[in-house]
JSON list of C-alpha atoms in Angstrom, two decimals:
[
{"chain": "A", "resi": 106, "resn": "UNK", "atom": "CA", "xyz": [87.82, 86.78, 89.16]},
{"chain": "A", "resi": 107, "resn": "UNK", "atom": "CA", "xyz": [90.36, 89.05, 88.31]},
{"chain": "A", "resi": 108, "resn": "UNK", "atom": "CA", "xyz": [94.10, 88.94, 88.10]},
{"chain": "A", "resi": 109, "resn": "UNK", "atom": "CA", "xyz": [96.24, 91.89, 88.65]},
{"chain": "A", "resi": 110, "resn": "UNK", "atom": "CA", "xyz": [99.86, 92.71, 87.49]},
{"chain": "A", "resi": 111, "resn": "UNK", "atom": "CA", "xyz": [101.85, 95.56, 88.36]},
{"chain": "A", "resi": 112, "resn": "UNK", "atom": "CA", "xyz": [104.49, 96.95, 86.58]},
{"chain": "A", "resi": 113, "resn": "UNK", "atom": "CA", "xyz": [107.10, 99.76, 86.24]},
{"chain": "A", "resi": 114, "resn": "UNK", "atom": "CA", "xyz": [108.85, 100.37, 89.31]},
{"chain": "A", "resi": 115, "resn": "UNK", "atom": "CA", "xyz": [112.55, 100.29, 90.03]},
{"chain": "A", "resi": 116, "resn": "UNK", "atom": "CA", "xyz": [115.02, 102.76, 91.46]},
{"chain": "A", "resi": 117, "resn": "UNK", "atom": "CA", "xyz": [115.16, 106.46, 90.78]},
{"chain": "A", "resi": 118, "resn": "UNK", "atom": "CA", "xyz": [116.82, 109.29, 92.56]},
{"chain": "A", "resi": 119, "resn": "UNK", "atom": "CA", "xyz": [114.96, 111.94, 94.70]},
{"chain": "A", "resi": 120, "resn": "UNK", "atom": "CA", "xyz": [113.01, 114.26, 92.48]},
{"chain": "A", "resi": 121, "resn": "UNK", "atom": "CA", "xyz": [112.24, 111.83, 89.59]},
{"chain": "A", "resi": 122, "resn": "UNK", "atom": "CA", "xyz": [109.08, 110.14, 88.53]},
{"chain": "A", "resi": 123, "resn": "UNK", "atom": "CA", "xyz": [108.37, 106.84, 87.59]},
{"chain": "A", "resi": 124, "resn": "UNK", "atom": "CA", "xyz": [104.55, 105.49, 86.17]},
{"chain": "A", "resi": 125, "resn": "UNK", "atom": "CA", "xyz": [103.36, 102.73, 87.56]},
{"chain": "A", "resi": 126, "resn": "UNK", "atom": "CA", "xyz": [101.03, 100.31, 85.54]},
{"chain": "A", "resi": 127, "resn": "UNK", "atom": "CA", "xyz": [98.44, 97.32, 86.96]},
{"chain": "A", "resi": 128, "resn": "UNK", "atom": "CA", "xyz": [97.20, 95.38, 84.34]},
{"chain": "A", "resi": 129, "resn": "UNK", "atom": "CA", "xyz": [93.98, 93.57, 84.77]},
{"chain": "A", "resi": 130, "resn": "UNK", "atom": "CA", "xyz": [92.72, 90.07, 83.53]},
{"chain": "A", "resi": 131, "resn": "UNK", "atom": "CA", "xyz": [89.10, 89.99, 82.51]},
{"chain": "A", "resi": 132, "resn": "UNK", "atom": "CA", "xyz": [86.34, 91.76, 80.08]},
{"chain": "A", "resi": 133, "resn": "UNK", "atom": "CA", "xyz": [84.60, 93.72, 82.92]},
{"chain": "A", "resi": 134, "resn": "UNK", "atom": "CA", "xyz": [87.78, 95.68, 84.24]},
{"chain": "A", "resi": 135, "resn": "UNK", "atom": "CA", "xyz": [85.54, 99.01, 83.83]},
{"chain": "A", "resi": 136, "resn": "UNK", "atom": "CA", "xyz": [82.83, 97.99, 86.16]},
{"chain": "A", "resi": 137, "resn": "UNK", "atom": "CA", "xyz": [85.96, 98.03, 89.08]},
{"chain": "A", "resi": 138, "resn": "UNK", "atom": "CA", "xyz": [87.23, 100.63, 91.35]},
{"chain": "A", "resi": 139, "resn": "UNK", "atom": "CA", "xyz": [90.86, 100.40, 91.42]},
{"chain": "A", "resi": 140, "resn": "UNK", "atom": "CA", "xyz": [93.31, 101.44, 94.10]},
{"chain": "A", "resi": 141, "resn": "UNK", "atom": "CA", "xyz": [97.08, 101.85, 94.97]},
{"chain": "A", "resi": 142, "resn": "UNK", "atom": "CA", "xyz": [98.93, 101.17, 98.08]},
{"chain": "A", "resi": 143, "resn": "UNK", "atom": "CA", "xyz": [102.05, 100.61, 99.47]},
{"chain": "A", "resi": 144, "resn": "UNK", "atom": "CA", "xyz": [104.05, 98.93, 101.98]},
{"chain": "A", "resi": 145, "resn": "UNK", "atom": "CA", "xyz": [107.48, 100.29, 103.26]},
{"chain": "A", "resi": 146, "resn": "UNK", "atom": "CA", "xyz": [109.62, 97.75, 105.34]},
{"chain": "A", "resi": 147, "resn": "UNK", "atom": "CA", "xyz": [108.58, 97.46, 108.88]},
{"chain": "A", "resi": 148, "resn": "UNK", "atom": "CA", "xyz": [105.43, 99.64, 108.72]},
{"chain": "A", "resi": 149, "resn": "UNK", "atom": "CA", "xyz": [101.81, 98.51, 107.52]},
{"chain": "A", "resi": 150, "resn": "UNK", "atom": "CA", "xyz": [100.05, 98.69, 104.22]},
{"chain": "A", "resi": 151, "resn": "UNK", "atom": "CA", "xyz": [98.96, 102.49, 103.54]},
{"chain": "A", "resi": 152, "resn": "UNK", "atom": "CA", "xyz": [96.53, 103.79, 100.74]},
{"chain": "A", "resi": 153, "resn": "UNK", "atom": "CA", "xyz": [98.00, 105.95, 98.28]},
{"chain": "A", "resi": 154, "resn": "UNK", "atom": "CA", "xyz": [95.57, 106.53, 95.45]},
{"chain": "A", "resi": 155, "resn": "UNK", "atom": "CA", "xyz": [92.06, 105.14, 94.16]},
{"chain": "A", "resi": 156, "resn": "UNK", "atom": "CA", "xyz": [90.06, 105.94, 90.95]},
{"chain": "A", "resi": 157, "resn": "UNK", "atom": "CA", "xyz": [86.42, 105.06, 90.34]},
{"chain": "A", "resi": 158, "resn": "UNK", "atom": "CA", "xyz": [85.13, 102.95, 87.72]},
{"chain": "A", "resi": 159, "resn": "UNK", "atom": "CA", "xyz": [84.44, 105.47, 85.28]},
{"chain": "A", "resi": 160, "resn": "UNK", "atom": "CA", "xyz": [87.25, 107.12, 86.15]},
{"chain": "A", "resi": 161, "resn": "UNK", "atom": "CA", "xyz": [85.35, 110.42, 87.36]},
{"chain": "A", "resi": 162, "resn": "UNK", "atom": "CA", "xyz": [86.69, 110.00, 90.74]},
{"chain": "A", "resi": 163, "resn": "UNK", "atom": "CA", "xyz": [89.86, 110.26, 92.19]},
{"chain": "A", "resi": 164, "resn": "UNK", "atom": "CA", "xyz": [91.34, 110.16, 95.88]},
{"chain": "A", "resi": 165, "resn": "UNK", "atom": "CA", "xyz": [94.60, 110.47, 97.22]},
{"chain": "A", "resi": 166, "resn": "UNK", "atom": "CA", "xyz": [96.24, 110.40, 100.42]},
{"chain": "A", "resi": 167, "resn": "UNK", "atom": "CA", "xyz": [97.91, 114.10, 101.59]},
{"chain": "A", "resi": 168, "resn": "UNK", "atom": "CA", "xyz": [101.17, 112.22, 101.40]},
{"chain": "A", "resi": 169, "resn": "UNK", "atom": "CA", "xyz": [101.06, 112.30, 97.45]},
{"chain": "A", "resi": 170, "resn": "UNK", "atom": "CA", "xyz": [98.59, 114.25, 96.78]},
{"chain": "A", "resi": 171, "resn": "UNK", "atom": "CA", "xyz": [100.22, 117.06, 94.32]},
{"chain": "A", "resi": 172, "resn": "UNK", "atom": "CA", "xyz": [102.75, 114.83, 93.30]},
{"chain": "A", "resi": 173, "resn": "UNK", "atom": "CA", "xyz": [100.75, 111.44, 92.06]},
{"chain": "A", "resi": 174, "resn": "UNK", "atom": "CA", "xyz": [98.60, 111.26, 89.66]},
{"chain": "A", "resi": 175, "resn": "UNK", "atom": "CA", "xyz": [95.97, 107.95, 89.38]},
{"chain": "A", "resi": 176, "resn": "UNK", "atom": "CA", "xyz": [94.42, 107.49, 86.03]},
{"chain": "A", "resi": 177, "resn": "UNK", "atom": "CA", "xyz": [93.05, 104.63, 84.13]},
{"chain": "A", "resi": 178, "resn": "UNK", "atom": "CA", "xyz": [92.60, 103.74, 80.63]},
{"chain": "A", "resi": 179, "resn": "UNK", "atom": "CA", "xyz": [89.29, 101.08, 80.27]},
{"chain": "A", "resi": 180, "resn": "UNK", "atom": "CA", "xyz": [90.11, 100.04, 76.45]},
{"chain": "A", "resi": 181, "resn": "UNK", "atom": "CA", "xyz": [93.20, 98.85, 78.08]},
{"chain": "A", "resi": 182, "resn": "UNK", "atom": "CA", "xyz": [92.57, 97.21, 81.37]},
{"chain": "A", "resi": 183, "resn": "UNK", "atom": "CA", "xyz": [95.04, 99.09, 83.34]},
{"chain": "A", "resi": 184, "resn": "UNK", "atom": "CA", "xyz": [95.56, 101.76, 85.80]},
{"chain": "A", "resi": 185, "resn": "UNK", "atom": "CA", "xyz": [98.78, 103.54, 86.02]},
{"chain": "A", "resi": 186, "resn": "UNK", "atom": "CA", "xyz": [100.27, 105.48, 89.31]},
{"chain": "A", "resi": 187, "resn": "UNK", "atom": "CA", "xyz": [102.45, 108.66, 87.42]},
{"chain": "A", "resi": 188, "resn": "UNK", "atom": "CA", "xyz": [104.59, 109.24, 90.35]},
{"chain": "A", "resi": 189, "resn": "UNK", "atom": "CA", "xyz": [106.60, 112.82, 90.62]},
{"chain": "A", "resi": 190, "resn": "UNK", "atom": "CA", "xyz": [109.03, 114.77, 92.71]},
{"chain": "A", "resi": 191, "resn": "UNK", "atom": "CA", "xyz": [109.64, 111.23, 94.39]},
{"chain": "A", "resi": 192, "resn": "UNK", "atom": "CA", "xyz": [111.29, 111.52, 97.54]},
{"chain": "A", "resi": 193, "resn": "UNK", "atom": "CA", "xyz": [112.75, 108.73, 99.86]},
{"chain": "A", "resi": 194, "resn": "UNK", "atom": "CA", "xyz": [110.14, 107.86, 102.24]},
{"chain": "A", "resi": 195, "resn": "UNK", "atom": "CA", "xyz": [108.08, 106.76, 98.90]},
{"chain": "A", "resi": 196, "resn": "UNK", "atom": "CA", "xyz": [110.37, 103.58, 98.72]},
{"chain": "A", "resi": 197, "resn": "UNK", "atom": "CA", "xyz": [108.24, 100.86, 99.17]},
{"chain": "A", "resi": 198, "resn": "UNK", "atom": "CA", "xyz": [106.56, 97.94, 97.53]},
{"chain": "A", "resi": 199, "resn": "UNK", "atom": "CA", "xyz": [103.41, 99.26, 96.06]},
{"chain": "A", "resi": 200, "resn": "UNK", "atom": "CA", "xyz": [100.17, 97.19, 94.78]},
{"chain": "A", "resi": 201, "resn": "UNK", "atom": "CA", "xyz": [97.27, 97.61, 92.80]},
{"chain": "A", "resi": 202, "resn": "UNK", "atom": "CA", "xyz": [93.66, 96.60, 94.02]},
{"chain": "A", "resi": 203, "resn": "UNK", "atom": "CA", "xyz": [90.43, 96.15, 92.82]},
{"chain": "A", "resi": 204, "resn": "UNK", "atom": "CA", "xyz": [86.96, 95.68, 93.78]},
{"chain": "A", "resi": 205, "resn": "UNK", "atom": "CA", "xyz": [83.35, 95.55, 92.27]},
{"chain": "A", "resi": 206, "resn": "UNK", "atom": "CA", "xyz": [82.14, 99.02, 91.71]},
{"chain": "A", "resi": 207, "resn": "UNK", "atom": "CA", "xyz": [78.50, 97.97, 92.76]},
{"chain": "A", "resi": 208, "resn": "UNK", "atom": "CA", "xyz": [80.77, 96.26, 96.22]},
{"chain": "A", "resi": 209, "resn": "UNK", "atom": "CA", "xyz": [82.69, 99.43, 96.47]},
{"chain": "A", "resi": 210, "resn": "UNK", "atom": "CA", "xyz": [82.90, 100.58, 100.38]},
{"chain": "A", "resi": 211, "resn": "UNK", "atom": "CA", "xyz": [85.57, 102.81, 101.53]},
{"chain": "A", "resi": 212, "resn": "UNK", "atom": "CA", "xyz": [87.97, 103.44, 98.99]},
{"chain": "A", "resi": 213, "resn": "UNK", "atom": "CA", "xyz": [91.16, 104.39, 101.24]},
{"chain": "A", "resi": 214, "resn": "UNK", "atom": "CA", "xyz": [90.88, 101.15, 103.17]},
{"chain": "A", "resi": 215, "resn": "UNK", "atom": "CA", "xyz": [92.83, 98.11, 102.33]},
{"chain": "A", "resi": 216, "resn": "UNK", "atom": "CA", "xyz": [90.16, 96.06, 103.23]},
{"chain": "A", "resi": 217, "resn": "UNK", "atom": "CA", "xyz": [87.37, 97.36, 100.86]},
{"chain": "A", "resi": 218, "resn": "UNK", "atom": "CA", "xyz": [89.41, 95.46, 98.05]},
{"chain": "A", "resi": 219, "resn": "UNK", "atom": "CA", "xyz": [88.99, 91.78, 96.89]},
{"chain": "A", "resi": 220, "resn": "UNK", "atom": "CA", "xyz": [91.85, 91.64, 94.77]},
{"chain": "A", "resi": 221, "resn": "UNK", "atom": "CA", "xyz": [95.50, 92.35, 95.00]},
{"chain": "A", "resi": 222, "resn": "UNK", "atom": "CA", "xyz": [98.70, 91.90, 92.81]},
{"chain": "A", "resi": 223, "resn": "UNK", "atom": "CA", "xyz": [102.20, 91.11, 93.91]},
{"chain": "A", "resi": 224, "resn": "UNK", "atom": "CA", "xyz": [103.81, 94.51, 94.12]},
{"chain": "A", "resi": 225, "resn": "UNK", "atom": "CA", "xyz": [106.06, 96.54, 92.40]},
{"chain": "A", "resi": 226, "resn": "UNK", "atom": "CA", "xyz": [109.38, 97.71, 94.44]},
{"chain": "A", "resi": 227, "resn": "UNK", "atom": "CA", "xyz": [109.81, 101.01, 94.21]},
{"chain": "A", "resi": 228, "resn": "UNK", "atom": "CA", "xyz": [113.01, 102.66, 95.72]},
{"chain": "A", "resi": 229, "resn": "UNK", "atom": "CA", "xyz": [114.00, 106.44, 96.20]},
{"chain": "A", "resi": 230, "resn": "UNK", "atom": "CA", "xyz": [117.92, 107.36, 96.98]},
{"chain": "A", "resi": 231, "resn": "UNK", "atom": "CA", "xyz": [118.86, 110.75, 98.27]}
]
């Protein structure tokens, strides 16, 4: 079982950053694939980032990619989301995810993930 928080967002203007953090419960957070994604009012949950286990891997959807930056730090149990050049259709809750590296399917797909947190709100102005 593991138990994800997410931390860090808030409101920023167009063209700032904001990290994200997700920390994990648990003594085998390195043997999980993590994942970001995010849910803007009135449209459905969307991937946004993933990292594997090790940390080796990255993906990113072309929305962010450039501009986001997933990384992880094992020793630590978390994964952060370094968000830049923010712009407004970024606003949106966003939420960590992890699975079992050795369960790992599809890494861009919501539903490859046993785990969630509660979100983070994160909101762009213009």
């Amino acid at each position: 079982q593991v138990q994800l928080v997410e931390s860090g967002g808030g409101l920023v203007q167009a063209g700032g950053s904001l990290r994200l953090s997700c920390a994990a419960s648990g003594r085998t957070f390195s043997s999980y694939a993590m994942g970001w994604f995010r849910q803007a009012p009135g449209k459905e949950r969307e991937f946004v980032a993933a990292i594997s286990w090790g940390g080796g891997i990255t993906y990113y959807a072309d929305s962010v990619k450039g501009r986001f930056t997933i990384s992880r730090d094992n020793a630590k149990n978390t994964v952060y989301l370094q968000m830049n050049s923010l712009k407004p259709e970024d606003t949106a809750i966003y939420y960590c995810a992890a699975v079992q590296a050795r369960k790992a399917g599809i890494l861009q797909r919501s539903s490859s993930y046993d785990y969630w947190g509660q979100g983070t709100q994160v909101t762009v102005s213009s």
